[in-house]
């Protein structure tokens, strides 16, 4: 029997409720299956962390160094990840980027010259590139007047050696020999490693001259170094010649190799420059105020010395080595006219900011979670392999912390219920140059600092060993201890708790503004600040557990009825207060380009605190010496002793304020 079209429709209509239910069940089961497949295809938290670290630390992104395209690409990558996680990326002036400029070295300007009038009136005109070069770590300026010879420019009171003793350098140009005396003696007073001591640092010598009021410095290379290099090559050449003579059959492979080696040594010896000038850029740039600095040739220096005192540079060096006493002295009837022109290079960089708004009565309060994403590029200043030009990928420092920041943004961004407080995620720039991004934010916050209740920081969280995680700032609020202990137990981590709030990463800028902080860190390793800090050495599961602890801490803080209290903790985990200098207690402000040593704060109860110094002060004099920057401050401090009461002059705004500080004993 056939069924009419009408009958079929009627039959379907009569059965439609059941069909409808079955269809719905089939659809639901299909969707569940598709979702399960999709979930199984989605990367896990560990996989996401690894993928982000691999991208951030790829060669393509050039070590995320200041001025590189890789750093810009990393910023865009972070902003896009924040956006995909549901964060508001428009709070920094309409986008995710808080922009600021930082110092990226110097370029040489025009009209650099040196003219020396010798006794009798002869004018010695030095040629740039042949007789002198400008030092990038010096300053811009003109100088004229007297010249003095200050030996090696060393002050080593513990060794009873002082090149500046009884030498008036005020407003004078100072000739300073590079390296240190007694280099031929491996057991000499300055012998460290290859006979070079910390007193040999160019910036240390410059600071010694600057702090005593010198007008300019003329560096000259010591004669021992070049002579020693030539003698070593000549000895190797002689040995190679002797070896070749001993090989009677010149057709053997050994003889052929010996000939090649001999030719290589002859070439090296013929090309050896006994007096190379430092290229502009050698030694980096100096923060704060400086004085004109030049590197002159030994030939030019000898002309000045012989005309003034009848002695050559090598004779003065020998005199110092033989007597053990400085040979510093004025150079009578010698006058200089010189000028150096340097232009400080300022480059734009960006912090990257994403925001999750809170909901409830405390939604106007802010929690900051941060990690710096910049690194060292191709090395240079800051690298522990400064001669290397390899890409320093910085997988642990700090692609690990940045990847953690992105993953935590995903986790918190997926919450159906907003947290009771606002959470601001910040990828900081310029940390490797001195916490510059963090200081930029606290100086120009996007949300009020007085309403910022806590700051959590991740810097190097990728090398967890034996389940030990170091947490700085555990004493900065009374709520942290119990939170940390409970969270660590749940993720099976052994915490090494450091109570100090000041430390060597971005959280220090926030603690200086009286905000409780916690900083997570898995420890220093042999690849730190080296090209070998690569992603394949990271403990990804350890990163994930560290991140789970931090997630729990952030959520618990956000859900507190009352904001965490702030506790002042004396001391700092940033600057080790051991060794040869007494304790002062200032916190550097690297974001300020000033003529002096700018501080962002002082450690509570420190000598600086008790002496009346405050955040924002600029130290311009200490113990009777001029202070142009951190190098001068550090050097002056090393020449003092615990218990010394010293005069300190600071600029507070436009006001010059004299203070007295009693230095303390270094603390472990």
PDB file of N, CA, C and O in Angstrom, residues 201-259:
ATOM      1  N   UNK A 201      89.600  49.655  36.217  1.00  0.00           N
ATOM      2  CA  UNK A 201      88.407  49.993  35.436  1.00  0.00           C
ATOM      3  C   UNK A 201      88.437  51.460  35.011  1.00  0.00           C
ATOM      4  O   UNK A 201      88.714  52.356  35.819  1.00  0.00           O
ATOM      5  N   UNK A 202      88.135  51.693  33.751  1.00  0.00           N
ATOM      6  CA  UNK A 202      88.186  53.052  33.211  1.00  0.00           C
ATOM      7  C   UNK A 202      87.223  53.980  33.937  1.00  0.00           C
ATOM      8  O   UNK A 202      87.555  55.130  34.242  1.00  0.00           O
ATOM      9  N   UNK A 203      86.004  53.495  34.194  1.00  0.00           N
ATOM     10  CA  UNK A 203      85.020  54.346  34.861  1.00  0.00           C
ATOM     11  C   UNK A 203      85.412  54.641  36.306  1.00  0.00           C
ATOM     12  O   UNK A 203      85.075  55.696  36.837  1.00  0.00           O
ATOM     13  N   UNK A 204      86.140  53.703  36.938  1.00  0.00           N
ATOM     14  CA  UNK A 204      86.633  53.966  38.287  1.00  0.00           C
ATOM     15  C   UNK A 204      87.664  55.083  38.270  1.00  0.00           C
ATOM     16  O   UNK A 204      87.636  56.005  39.100  1.00  0.00           O
ATOM     17  N   UNK A 205      88.576  55.028  37.331  1.00  0.00           N
ATOM     18  CA  UNK A 205      89.592  56.080  37.207  1.00  0.00           C
ATOM     19  C   UNK A 205      88.934  57.425  36.893  1.00  0.00           C
ATOM     20  O   UNK A 205      89.332  58.475  37.438  1.00  0.00           O
ATOM     21  N   UNK A 206      87.930  57.387  36.008  1.00  0.00           N
ATOM     22  CA  UNK A 206      87.220  58.623  35.668  1.00  0.00           C
ATOM     23  C   UNK A 206      86.528  59.202  36.897  1.00  0.00           C
ATOM     24  O   UNK A 206      86.549  60.419  37.130  1.00  0.00           O
ATOM     25  N   UNK A 207      85.928  58.336  37.688  1.00  0.00           N
ATOM     26  CA  UNK A 207      85.251  58.798  38.907  1.00  0.00           C
ATOM     27  C   UNK A 207      86.237  59.400  39.901  1.00  0.00           C
ATOM     28  O   UNK A 207      85.928  60.390  40.577  1.00  0.00           O
ATOM     29  N   UNK A 208      87.420  58.812  40.005  1.00  0.00           N
ATOM     30  CA  UNK A 208      88.428  59.365  40.903  1.00  0.00           C
ATOM     31  C   UNK A 208      88.779  60.796  40.498  1.00  0.00           C
ATOM     32  O   UNK A 208      88.916  61.686  41.347  1.00  0.00           O
ATOM     33  N   UNK A 209      88.928  61.019  39.213  1.00  0.00           N
ATOM     34  CA  UNK A 209      89.253  62.368  38.730  1.00  0.00           C
ATOM     35  C   UNK A 209      88.064  63.308  38.884  1.00  0.00           C
ATOM     36  O   UNK A 209      88.210  64.458  39.327  1.00  0.00           O
ATOM     37  N   UNK A 210      86.873  62.831  38.529  1.00  0.00           N
ATOM     38  CA  UNK A 210      85.675  63.670  38.617  1.00  0.00           C
ATOM     39  C   UNK A 210      85.410  64.116  40.052  1.00  0.00           C
ATOM     40  O   UNK A 210      85.108  65.292  40.309  1.00  0.00           O
ATOM     41  N   UNK A 211      85.506  63.170  40.986  1.00  0.00           N
ATOM     42  CA  UNK A 211      85.184  63.487  42.384  1.00  0.00           C
ATOM     43  C   UNK A 211      86.148  64.498  42.987  1.00  0.00           C
ATOM     44  O   UNK A 211      85.832  65.154  43.972  1.00  0.00           O
ATOM     45  N   UNK A 212      87.314  64.666  42.371  1.00  0.00           N
ATOM     46  CA  UNK A 212      88.306  65.626  42.862  1.00  0.00           C
ATOM     47  C   UNK A 212      88.283  66.925  42.071  1.00  0.00           C
ATOM     48  O   UNK A 212      89.161  67.772  42.237  1.00  0.00           O
ATOM     49  N   UNK A 213      87.276  67.051  41.198  1.00  0.00           N
ATOM     50  CA  UNK A 213      87.080  68.320  40.513  1.00  0.00           C
ATOM     51  C   UNK A 213      87.865  68.519  39.243  1.00  0.00           C
ATOM     52  O   UNK A 213      88.008  69.654  38.768  1.00  0.00           O
ATOM     53  N   UNK A 214      88.397  67.437  38.655  1.00  0.00           N
ATOM     54  CA  UNK A 214      89.165  67.575  37.419  1.00  0.00           C
ATOM     55  C   UNK A 214      88.296  68.112  36.292  1.00  0.00           C
ATOM     56  O   UNK A 214      87.072  67.935  36.283  1.00  0.00           O
ATOM     57  N   UNK A 215      88.956  68.748  35.331  1.00  0.00           N
ATOM     58  CA  UNK A 215      88.215  69.312  34.205  1.00  0.00           C
ATOM     59  C   UNK A 215      88.044  68.350  33.058  1.00  0.00           C
ATOM     60  O   UNK A 215      87.055  68.396  32.327  1.00  0.00           O
ATOM     61  N   UNK A 216      89.020  67.448  32.840  1.00  0.00           N
ATOM     62  CA  UNK A 216      88.970  66.462  31.766  1.00  0.00           C
ATOM     63  C   UNK A 216      90.005  65.389  32.053  1.00  0.00           C
ATOM     64  O   UNK A 216      90.884  65.558  32.911  1.00  0.00           O
ATOM     65  N   UNK A 217      89.899  64.266  31.341  1.00  0.00           N
ATOM     66  CA  UNK A 217      90.857  63.169  31.489  1.00  0.00           C
ATOM     67  C   UNK A 217      91.390  62.776  30.118  1.00  0.00           C
ATOM     68  O   UNK A 217      90.629  62.645  29.156  1.00  0.00           O
ATOM     69  N   UNK A 218      92.704  62.592  30.044  1.00  0.00           N
ATOM     70  CA  UNK A 218      93.354  62.022  28.869  1.00  0.00           C
ATOM     71  C   UNK A 218      93.881  60.653  29.265  1.00  0.00           C
ATOM     72  O   UNK A 218      94.844  60.549  30.025  1.00  0.00           O
ATOM     73  N   UNK A 219      93.216  59.593  28.818  1.00  0.00           N
ATOM     74  CA  UNK A 219      93.717  58.248  29.070  1.00  0.00           C
ATOM     75  C   UNK A 219      94.819  57.929  28.064  1.00  0.00           C
ATOM     76  O   UNK A 219      94.760  58.337  26.903  1.00  0.00           O
ATOM     77  N   UNK A 220      95.805  57.167  28.516  1.00  0.00           N
ATOM     78  CA  UNK A 220      96.852  56.694  27.627  1.00  0.00           C
ATOM     79  C   UNK A 220      97.133  55.237  27.981  1.00  0.00           C
ATOM     80  O   UNK A 220      97.105  54.846  29.158  1.00  0.00           O
ATOM     81  N   UNK A 221      97.357  54.405  26.952  1.00  0.00           N
ATOM     82  CA  UNK A 221      97.610  52.984  27.204  1.00  0.00           C
ATOM     83  C   UNK A 221      98.955  52.789  27.883  1.00  0.00           C
ATOM     84  O   UNK A 221      99.929  53.482  27.565  1.00  0.00           O
ATOM     85  N   UNK A 222      99.013  51.837  28.799  1.00  0.00           N
ATOM     86  CA  UNK A 222     100.277  51.514  29.450  1.00  0.00           C
ATOM     87  C   UNK A 222     101.211  50.857  28.438  1.00  0.00           C
ATOM     88  O   UNK A 222     100.775  50.270  27.442  1.00  0.00           O
ATOM     89  N   UNK A 223     102.491  50.936  28.682  1.00  0.00           N
ATOM     90  CA  UNK A 223     103.462  50.369  27.740  1.00  0.00           C
ATOM     91  C   UNK A 223     103.678  48.876  27.962  1.00  0.00           C
ATOM     92  O   UNK A 223     104.071  48.163  27.045  1.00  0.00           O
ATOM     93  N   UNK A 224     103.405  48.386  29.171  1.00  0.00           N
ATOM     94  CA  UNK A 224     103.669  46.982  29.491  1.00  0.00           C
ATOM     95  C   UNK A 224     102.807  46.042  28.650  1.00  0.00           C
ATOM     96  O   UNK A 224     103.292  45.013  28.158  1.00  0.00           O
ATOM     97  N   UNK A 225     101.541  46.368  28.479  1.00  0.00           N
ATOM     98  CA  UNK A 225     100.614  45.457  27.799  1.00  0.00           C
ATOM     99  C   UNK A 225     101.044  45.173  26.367  1.00  0.00           C
ATOM    100  O   UNK A 225     101.139  44.005  25.953  1.00  0.00           O
ATOM    101  N   UNK A 226     101.307  46.231  25.601  1.00  0.00           N
ATOM    102  CA  UNK A 226     101.713  46.033  24.202  1.00  0.00           C
ATOM    103  C   UNK A 226     103.060  45.334  24.118  1.00  0.00           C
ATOM    104  O   UNK A 226     103.269  44.448  23.279  1.00  0.00           O
ATOM    105  N   UNK A 227     103.973  45.722  24.998  1.00  0.00           N
ATOM    106  CA  UNK A 227     105.302  45.109  24.989  1.00  0.00           C
ATOM    107  C   UNK A 227     105.206  43.623  25.306  1.00  0.00           C
ATOM    108  O   UNK A 227     105.863  42.778  24.673  1.00  0.00           O
ATOM    109  N   UNK A 228     104.358  43.289  26.262  1.00  0.00           N
ATOM    110  CA  UNK A 228     104.184  41.894  26.657  1.00  0.00           C
ATOM    111  C   UNK A 228     103.571  41.078  25.519  1.00  0.00           C
ATOM    112  O   UNK A 228     103.994  39.943  25.251  1.00  0.00           O
ATOM    113  N   UNK A 229     102.566  41.635  24.838  1.00  0.00           N
ATOM    114  CA  UNK A 229     101.946  40.928  23.712  1.00  0.00           C
ATOM    115  C   UNK A 229     102.958  40.666  22.606  1.00  0.00           C
ATOM    116  O   UNK A 229     103.008  39.580  22.026  1.00  0.00           O
ATOM    117  N   UNK A 230     103.767  41.683  22.301  1.00  0.00           N
ATOM    118  CA  UNK A 230     104.771  41.520  21.246  1.00  0.00           C
ATOM    119  C   UNK A 230     105.810  40.462  21.643  1.00  0.00           C
ATOM    120  O   UNK A 230     106.189  39.615  20.821  1.00  0.00           O
ATOM    121  N   UNK A 231     106.258  40.503  22.880  1.00  0.00           N
ATOM    122  CA  UNK A 231     107.259  39.529  23.333  1.00  0.00           C
ATOM    123  C   UNK A 231     106.707  38.106  23.278  1.00  0.00           C
ATOM    124  O   UNK A 231     107.412  37.164  22.887  1.00  0.00           O
ATOM    125  N   UNK A 232     105.443  37.937  23.658  1.00  0.00           N
ATOM    126  CA  UNK A 232     104.841  36.606  23.621  1.00  0.00           C
ATOM    127  C   UNK A 232     104.745  36.079  22.193  1.00  0.00           C
ATOM    128  O   UNK A 232     105.035  34.903  21.924  1.00  0.00           O
ATOM    129  N   UNK A 233     104.352  36.959  21.254  1.00  0.00           N
ATOM    130  CA  UNK A 233     104.271  36.539  19.862  1.00  0.00           C
ATOM    131  C   UNK A 233     105.652  36.222  19.295  1.00  0.00           C
ATOM    132  O   UNK A 233     105.816  35.260  18.531  1.00  0.00           O
ATOM    133  N   UNK A 234     106.634  37.022  19.660  1.00  0.00           N
ATOM    134  CA  UNK A 234     107.999  36.772  19.185  1.00  0.00           C
ATOM    135  C   UNK A 234     108.524  35.438  19.706  1.00  0.00           C
ATOM    136  O   UNK A 234     109.216  34.704  18.986  1.00  0.00           O
ATOM    137  N   UNK A 235     108.210  35.106  20.957  1.00  0.00           N
ATOM    138  CA  UNK A 235     108.627  33.821  21.517  1.00  0.00           C
ATOM    139  C   UNK A 235     107.960  32.666  20.779  1.00  0.00           C
ATOM    140  O   UNK A 235     108.593  31.641  20.479  1.00  0.00           O
ATOM    141  N   UNK A 236     106.682  32.817  20.472  1.00  0.00           N
ATOM    142  CA  UNK A 236     105.968  31.769  19.740  1.00  0.00           C
ATOM    143  C   UNK A 236     106.514  31.629  18.324  1.00  0.00           C
ATOM    144  O   UNK A 236     106.625  30.508  17.797  1.00  0.00           O
ATOM    145  N   UNK A 237     106.870  32.767  17.706  1.00  0.00           N
ATOM    146  CA  UNK A 237     107.440  32.732  16.363  1.00  0.00           C
ATOM    147  C   UNK A 237     108.786  32.014  16.365  1.00  0.00           C
ATOM    148  O   UNK A 237     109.067  31.178  15.487  1.00  0.00           O
ATOM    149  N   UNK A 238     109.589  32.320  17.360  1.00  0.00           N
ATOM    150  CA  UNK A 238     110.910  31.681  17.459  1.00  0.00           C
ATOM    151  C   UNK A 238     110.758  30.173  17.657  1.00  0.00           C
ATOM    152  O   UNK A 238     111.491  29.366  17.035  1.00  0.00           O
ATOM    153  N   UNK A 239     109.805  29.779  18.505  1.00  0.00           N
ATOM    154  CA  UNK A 239     109.572  28.353  18.744  1.00  0.00           C
ATOM    155  C   UNK A 239     109.087  27.663  17.475  1.00  0.00           C
ATOM    156  O   UNK A 239     109.484  26.519  17.181  1.00  0.00           O
ATOM    157  N   UNK A 240     108.244  28.349  16.703  1.00  0.00           N
ATOM    158  CA  UNK A 240     107.733  27.780  15.455  1.00  0.00           C
ATOM    159  C   UNK A 240     108.856  27.616  14.433  1.00  0.00           C
ATOM    160  O   UNK A 240     108.899  26.625  13.682  1.00  0.00           O
ATOM    161  N   UNK A 241     109.746  28.589  14.398  1.00  0.00           N
ATOM    162  CA  UNK A 241     110.895  28.505  13.484  1.00  0.00           C
ATOM    163  C   UNK A 241     111.801  27.344  13.862  1.00  0.00           C
ATOM    164  O   UNK A 241     112.286  26.602  12.989  1.00  0.00           O
ATOM    165  N   UNK A 242     112.050  27.169  15.141  1.00  0.00           N
ATOM    166  CA  UNK A 242     112.900  26.075  15.610  1.00  0.00           C
ATOM    167  C   UNK A 242     112.270  24.720  15.288  1.00  0.00           C
ATOM    168  O   UNK A 242     112.963  23.770  14.883  1.00  0.00           O
ATOM    169  N   UNK A 243     110.968  24.648  15.457  1.00  0.00           N
ATOM    170  CA  UNK A 243     110.279  23.384  15.177  1.00  0.00           C
ATOM    171  C   UNK A 243     110.378  23.026  13.707  1.00  0.00           C
ATOM    172  O   UNK A 243     110.597  21.862  13.352  1.00  0.00           O
ATOM    173  N   UNK A 244     110.227  24.034  12.837  1.00  0.00           N
ATOM    174  CA  UNK A 244     110.302  23.781  11.404  1.00  0.00           C
ATOM    175  C   UNK A 244     111.700  23.310  10.998  1.00  0.00           C
ATOM    176  O   UNK A 244     111.851  22.437  10.132  1.00  0.00           O
ATOM    177  N   UNK A 245     112.721  23.853  11.652  1.00  0.00           N
ATOM    178  CA  UNK A 245     114.092  23.443  11.353  1.00  0.00           C
ATOM    179  C   UNK A 245     114.330  21.975  11.712  1.00  0.00           C
ATOM    180  O   UNK A 245     115.098  21.262  11.064  1.00  0.00           O
ATOM    181  N   UNK A 246     113.660  21.537  12.778  1.00  0.00           N
ATOM    182  CA  UNK A 246     113.850  20.165  13.241  1.00  0.00           C
ATOM    183  C   UNK A 246     113.213  19.137  12.310  1.00  0.00           C
ATOM    184  O   UNK A 246     113.543  17.944  12.372  1.00  0.00           O
ATOM    185  N   UNK A 247     112.272  19.601  11.491  1.00  0.00           N
ATOM    186  CA  UNK A 247     111.575  18.678  10.590  1.00  0.00           C
ATOM    187  C   UNK A 247     112.346  18.590   9.274  1.00  0.00           C
ATOM    188  O   UNK A 247     112.276  19.481   8.430  1.00  0.00           O
ATOM    189  N   UNK A 248     113.096  17.514   9.107  1.00  0.00           N
ATOM    190  CA  UNK A 248     113.968  17.388   7.933  1.00  0.00           C
ATOM    191  C   UNK A 248     113.186  17.150   6.652  1.00  0.00           C
ATOM    192  O   UNK A 248     113.570  17.625   5.581  1.00  0.00           O
ATOM    193  N   UNK A 249     112.082  16.436   6.743  1.00  0.00           N
ATOM    194  CA  UNK A 249     111.276  16.145   5.557  1.00  0.00           C
ATOM    195  C   UNK A 249     110.132  17.150   5.459  1.00  0.00           C
ATOM    196  O   UNK A 249     109.151  17.059   6.186  1.00  0.00           O
ATOM    197  N   UNK A 250     110.267  18.118   4.573  1.00  0.00           N
ATOM    198  CA  UNK A 250     109.267  19.189   4.456  1.00  0.00           C
ATOM    199  C   UNK A 250     107.993  18.736   3.752  1.00  0.00           C
ATOM    200  O   UNK A 250     107.038  19.501   3.640  1.00  0.00           O
ATOM    201  N   UNK A 251     107.983  17.502   3.262  1.00  0.00           N
ATOM    202  CA  UNK A 251     106.791  17.018   2.540  1.00  0.00           C
ATOM    203  C   UNK A 251     105.772  16.373   3.476  1.00  0.00           C
ATOM    204  O   UNK A 251     104.650  16.071   3.066  1.00  0.00           O
ATOM    205  N   UNK A 252     106.135  16.163   4.725  1.00  0.00           N
ATOM    206  CA  UNK A 252     105.192  15.535   5.661  1.00  0.00           C
ATOM    207  C   UNK A 252     104.093  16.519   6.049  1.00  0.00           C
ATOM    208  O   UNK A 252     104.251  17.740   5.955  1.00  0.00           O
ATOM    209  N   UNK A 253     102.967  15.955   6.498  1.00  0.00           N
ATOM    210  CA  UNK A 253     101.841  16.798   6.919  1.00  0.00           C
ATOM    211  C   UNK A 253     102.215  17.654   8.123  1.00  0.00           C
ATOM    212  O   UNK A 253     101.813  18.810   8.236  1.00  0.00           O
ATOM    213  N   UNK A 254     103.036  17.104   9.011  1.00  0.00           N
ATOM    214  CA  UNK A 254     103.465  17.859  10.182  1.00  0.00           C
ATOM    215  C   UNK A 254     104.262  19.091   9.770  1.00  0.00           C
ATOM    216  O   UNK A 254     104.094  20.178  10.324  1.00  0.00           O
ATOM    217  N   UNK A 255     105.125  18.918   8.764  1.00  0.00           N
ATOM    218  CA  UNK A 255     105.925  20.045   8.281  1.00  0.00           C
ATOM    219  C   UNK A 255     105.048  21.087   7.600  1.00  0.00           C
ATOM    220  O   UNK A 255     105.250  22.296   7.765  1.00  0.00           O
ATOM    221  N   UNK A 256     104.072  20.618   6.835  1.00  0.00           N
ATOM    222  CA  UNK A 256     103.152  21.550   6.172  1.00  0.00           C
ATOM    223  C   UNK A 256     102.358  22.358   7.207  1.00  0.00           C
ATOM    224  O   UNK A 256     102.166  23.562   7.059  1.00  0.00           O
ATOM    225  N   UNK A 257     101.892  21.666   8.242  1.00  0.00           N
ATOM    226  CA  UNK A 257     101.145  22.354   9.310  1.00  0.00           C
ATOM    227  C   UNK A 257     102.038  23.364  10.025  1.00  0.00           C
ATOM    228  O   UNK A 257     101.590  24.460  10.389  1.00  0.00           O
ATOM    229  N   UNK A 258     103.295  22.999  10.215  1.00  0.00           N
ATOM    230  CA  UNK A 258     104.234  23.897  10.895  1.00  0.00           C
ATOM    231  C   UNK A 258     104.471  25.156  10.072  1.00  0.00           C
ATOM    232  O   UNK A 258     104.604  26.257  10.619  1.00  0.00           O
ATOM    233  N   UNK A 259     104.540  25.007   8.745  1.00  0.00           N
ATOM    234  CA  UNK A 259     104.725  26.167   7.874  1.00  0.00           C
ATOM    235  C   UNK A 259     103.513  27.095   7.944  1.00  0.00           C
ATOM    236  O   UNK A 259     103.655  28.319   7.986  1.00  0.00           O
TER     237      UNK A 259
END
